[in-house]
PDB file of C-alpha atoms in Angstrom:
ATOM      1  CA  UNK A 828      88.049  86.675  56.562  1.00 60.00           C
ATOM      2  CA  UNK A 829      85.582  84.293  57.635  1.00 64.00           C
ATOM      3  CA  UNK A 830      84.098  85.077  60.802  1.00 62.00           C
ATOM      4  CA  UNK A 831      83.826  81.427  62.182  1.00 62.00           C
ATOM      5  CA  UNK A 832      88.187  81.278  61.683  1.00 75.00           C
ATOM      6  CA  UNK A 833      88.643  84.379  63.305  1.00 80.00           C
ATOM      7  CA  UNK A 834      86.244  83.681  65.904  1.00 80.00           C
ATOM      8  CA  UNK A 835      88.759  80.207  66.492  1.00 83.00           C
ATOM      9  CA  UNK A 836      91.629  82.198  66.087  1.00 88.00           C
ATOM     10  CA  UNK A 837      90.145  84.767  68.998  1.00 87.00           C
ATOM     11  CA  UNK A 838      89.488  82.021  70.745  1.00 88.00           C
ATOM     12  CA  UNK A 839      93.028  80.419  70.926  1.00 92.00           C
ATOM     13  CA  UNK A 840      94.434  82.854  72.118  1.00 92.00           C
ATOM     14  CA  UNK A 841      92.537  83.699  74.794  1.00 92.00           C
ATOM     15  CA  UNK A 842      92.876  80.054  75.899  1.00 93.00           C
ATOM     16  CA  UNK A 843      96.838  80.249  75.387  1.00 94.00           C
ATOM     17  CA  UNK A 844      96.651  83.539  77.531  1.00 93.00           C
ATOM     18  CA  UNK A 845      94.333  81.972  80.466  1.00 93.00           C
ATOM     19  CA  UNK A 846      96.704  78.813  80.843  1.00 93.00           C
ATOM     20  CA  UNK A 847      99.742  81.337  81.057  1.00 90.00           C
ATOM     21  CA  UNK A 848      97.782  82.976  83.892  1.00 90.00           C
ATOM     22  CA  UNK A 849      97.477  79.635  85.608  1.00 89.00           C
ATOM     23  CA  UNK A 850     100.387  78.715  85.588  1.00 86.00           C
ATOM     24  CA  UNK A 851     101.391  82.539  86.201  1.00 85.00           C
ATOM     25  CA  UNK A 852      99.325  82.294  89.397  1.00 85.00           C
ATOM     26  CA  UNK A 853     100.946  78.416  90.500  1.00 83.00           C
ATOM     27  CA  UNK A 854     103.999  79.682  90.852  1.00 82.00           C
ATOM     28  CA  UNK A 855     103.455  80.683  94.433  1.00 79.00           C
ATOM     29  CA  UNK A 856     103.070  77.638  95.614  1.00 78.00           C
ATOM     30  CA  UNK A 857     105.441  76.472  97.029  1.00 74.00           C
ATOM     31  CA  UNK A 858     105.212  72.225  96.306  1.00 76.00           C
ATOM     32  CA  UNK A 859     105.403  72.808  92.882  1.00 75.00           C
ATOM     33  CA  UNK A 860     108.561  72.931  90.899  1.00 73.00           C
ATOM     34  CA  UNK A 861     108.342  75.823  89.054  1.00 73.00           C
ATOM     35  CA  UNK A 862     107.783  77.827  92.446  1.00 72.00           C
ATOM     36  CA  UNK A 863     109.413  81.394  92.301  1.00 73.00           C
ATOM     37  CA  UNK A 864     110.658  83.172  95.435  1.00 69.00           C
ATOM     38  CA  UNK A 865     110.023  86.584  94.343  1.00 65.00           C
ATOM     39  CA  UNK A 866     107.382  88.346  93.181  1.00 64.00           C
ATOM     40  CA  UNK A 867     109.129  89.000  89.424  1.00 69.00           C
ATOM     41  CA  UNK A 868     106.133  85.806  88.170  1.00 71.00           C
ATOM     42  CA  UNK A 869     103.539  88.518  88.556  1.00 78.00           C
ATOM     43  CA  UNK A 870     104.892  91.001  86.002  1.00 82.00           C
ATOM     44  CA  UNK A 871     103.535  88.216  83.273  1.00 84.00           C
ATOM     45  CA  UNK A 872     100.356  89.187  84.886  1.00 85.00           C
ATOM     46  CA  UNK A 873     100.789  92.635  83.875  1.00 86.00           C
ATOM     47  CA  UNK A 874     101.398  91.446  80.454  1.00 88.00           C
ATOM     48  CA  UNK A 875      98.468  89.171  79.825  1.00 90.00           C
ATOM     49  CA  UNK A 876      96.002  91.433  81.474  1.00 90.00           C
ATOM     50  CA  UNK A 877      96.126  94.189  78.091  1.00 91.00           C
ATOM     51  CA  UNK A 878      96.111  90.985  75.833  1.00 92.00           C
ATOM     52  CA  UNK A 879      93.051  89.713  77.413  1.00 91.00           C
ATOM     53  CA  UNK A 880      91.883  92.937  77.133  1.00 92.00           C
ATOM     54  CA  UNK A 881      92.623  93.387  73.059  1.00 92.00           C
ATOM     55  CA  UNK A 882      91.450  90.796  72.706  1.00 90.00           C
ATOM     56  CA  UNK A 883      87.815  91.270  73.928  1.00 89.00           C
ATOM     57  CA  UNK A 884      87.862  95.148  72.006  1.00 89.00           C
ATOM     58  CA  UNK A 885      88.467  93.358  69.029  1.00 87.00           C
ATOM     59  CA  UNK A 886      85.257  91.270  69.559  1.00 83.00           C
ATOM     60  CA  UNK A 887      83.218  94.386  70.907  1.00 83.00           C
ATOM     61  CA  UNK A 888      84.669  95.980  67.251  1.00 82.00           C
ATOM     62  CA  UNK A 889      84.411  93.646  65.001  1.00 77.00           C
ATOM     63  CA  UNK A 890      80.581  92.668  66.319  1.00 71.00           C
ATOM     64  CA  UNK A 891      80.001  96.749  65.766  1.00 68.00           C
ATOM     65  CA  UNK A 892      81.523  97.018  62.564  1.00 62.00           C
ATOM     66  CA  UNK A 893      81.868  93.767  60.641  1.00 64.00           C
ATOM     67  CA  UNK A 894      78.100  92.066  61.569  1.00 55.00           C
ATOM     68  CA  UNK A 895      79.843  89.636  63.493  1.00 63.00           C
ATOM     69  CA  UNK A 896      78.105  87.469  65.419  1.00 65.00           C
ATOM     70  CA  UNK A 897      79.620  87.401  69.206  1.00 72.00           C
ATOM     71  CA  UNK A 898      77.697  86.505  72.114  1.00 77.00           C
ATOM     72  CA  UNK A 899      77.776  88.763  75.244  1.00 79.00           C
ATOM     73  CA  UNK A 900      79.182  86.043  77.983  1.00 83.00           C
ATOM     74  CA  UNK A 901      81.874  85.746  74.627  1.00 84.00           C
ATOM     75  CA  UNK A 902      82.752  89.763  74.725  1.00 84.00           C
ATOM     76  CA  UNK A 903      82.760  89.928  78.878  1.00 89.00           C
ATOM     77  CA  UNK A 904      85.152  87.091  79.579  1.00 91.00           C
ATOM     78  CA  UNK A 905      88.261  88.846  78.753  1.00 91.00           C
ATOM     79  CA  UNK A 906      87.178  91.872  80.557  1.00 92.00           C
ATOM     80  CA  UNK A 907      86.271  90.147  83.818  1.00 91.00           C
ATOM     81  CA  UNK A 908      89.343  87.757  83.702  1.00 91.00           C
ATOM     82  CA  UNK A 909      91.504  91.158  83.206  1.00 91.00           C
ATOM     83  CA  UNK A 910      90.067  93.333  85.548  1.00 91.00           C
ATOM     84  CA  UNK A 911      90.423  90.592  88.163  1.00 90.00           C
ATOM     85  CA  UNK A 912      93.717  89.366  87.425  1.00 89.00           C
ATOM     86  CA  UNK A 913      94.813  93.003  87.384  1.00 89.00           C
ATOM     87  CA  UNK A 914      93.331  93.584  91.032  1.00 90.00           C
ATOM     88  CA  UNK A 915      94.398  90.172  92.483  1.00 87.00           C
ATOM     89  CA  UNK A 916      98.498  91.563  91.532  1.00 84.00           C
ATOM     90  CA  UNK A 917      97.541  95.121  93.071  1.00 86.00           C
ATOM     91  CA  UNK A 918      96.346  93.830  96.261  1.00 85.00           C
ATOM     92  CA  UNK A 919      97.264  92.196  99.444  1.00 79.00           C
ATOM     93  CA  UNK A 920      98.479  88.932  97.953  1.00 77.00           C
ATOM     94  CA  UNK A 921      97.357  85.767 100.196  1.00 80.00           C
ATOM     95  CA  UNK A 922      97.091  81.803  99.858  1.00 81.00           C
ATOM     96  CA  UNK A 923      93.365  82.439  99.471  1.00 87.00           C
ATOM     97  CA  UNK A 924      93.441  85.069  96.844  1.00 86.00           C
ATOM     98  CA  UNK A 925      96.081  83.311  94.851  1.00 85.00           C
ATOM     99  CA  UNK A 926      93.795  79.887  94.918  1.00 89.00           C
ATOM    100  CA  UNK A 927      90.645  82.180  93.944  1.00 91.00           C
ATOM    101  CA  UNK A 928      92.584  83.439  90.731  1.00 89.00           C
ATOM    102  CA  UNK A 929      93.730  79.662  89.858  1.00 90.00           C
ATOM    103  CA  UNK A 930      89.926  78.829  90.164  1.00 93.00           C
ATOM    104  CA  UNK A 931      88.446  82.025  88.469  1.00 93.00           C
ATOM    105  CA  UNK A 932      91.647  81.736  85.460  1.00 92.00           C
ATOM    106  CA  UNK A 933      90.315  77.849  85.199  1.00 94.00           C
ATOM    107  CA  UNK A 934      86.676  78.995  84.892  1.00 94.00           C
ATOM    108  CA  UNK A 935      87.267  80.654  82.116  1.00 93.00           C
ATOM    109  CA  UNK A 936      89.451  78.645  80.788  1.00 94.00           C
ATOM    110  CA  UNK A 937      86.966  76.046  80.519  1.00 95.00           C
ATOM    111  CA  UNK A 938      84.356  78.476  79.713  1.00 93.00           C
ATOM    112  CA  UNK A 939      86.525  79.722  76.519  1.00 91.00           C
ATOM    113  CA  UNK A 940      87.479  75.383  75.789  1.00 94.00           C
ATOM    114  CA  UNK A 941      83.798  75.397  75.210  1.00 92.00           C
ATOM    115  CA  UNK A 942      83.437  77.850  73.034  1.00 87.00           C
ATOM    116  CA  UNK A 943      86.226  76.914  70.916  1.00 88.00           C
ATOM    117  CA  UNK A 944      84.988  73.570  70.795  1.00 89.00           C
ATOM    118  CA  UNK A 945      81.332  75.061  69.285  1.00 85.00           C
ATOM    119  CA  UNK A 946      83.420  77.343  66.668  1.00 82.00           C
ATOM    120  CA  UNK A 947      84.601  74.092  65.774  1.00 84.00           C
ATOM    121  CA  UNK A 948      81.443  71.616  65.522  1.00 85.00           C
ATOM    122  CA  UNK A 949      80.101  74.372  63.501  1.00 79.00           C
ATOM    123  CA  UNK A 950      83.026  75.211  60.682  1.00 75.00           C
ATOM    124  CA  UNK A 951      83.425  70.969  60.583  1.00 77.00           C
ATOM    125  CA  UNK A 952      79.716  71.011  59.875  1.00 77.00           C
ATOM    126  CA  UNK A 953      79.782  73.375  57.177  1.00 69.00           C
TER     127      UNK A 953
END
């Protein structure tokens, strides 16, 4: 498989999986319209968190094993975006912390646009 398509596919999903946390995370607020009352939203946390973490051990593997080429800040995002949404659900769960996980999820969300968009420019170039 090439690596540039896998690194795309990789990619993807990680994006898909950081806009489910957003909107994951939104739905404690109350002024939007897909606000939920209980805390049953934050099991979809609980989900994404071992995707997002798959997904970055299949990076750290296939860089080990397969001579792909994966940057670090590429193979940490997952970990850090896991590991935090993972301890923003276990914790005391305020406005503030809830608005620091939209901004942290949308970080990386933009942070993971960007690399898509480079996996891109570079298969269209080649």
């Amino acid at each position: 498989m090439n690596p540039k398509s896998l690194n795309i596919k990789l990619s993807i999903m990680q994006l898909f999986v950081f806009v489910l946390n957003l909107f994951i995370f939104s739905s404690t607020m109350r002024f939007l319209p897909w606000f939920v009352e209980d805390a049953f939203g934050w099991f979809g946390i609980l989900i994404t968190a071992p995707l997002l973490l798959g997904i970055g051990v299949i990076m750290i593997y296939l860089q080990k094993n397969k001579g792909y080429a994966v940057t670090a800040t590429r193979k940490i995002i997952p970990f850090l975006a896991s590991i935090f949404s993972i301890w923003i659900v276990l914790s005391y769960i305020t406005d503030l912390s809830v608005i620091i996980a939209l901004a942290v999820n949308f970080g990386m969300a933009i942070i993971t646009f960007v690399f898509l968009l480079q996996d891109v420019s570079k298969l269209s170039r080649n």
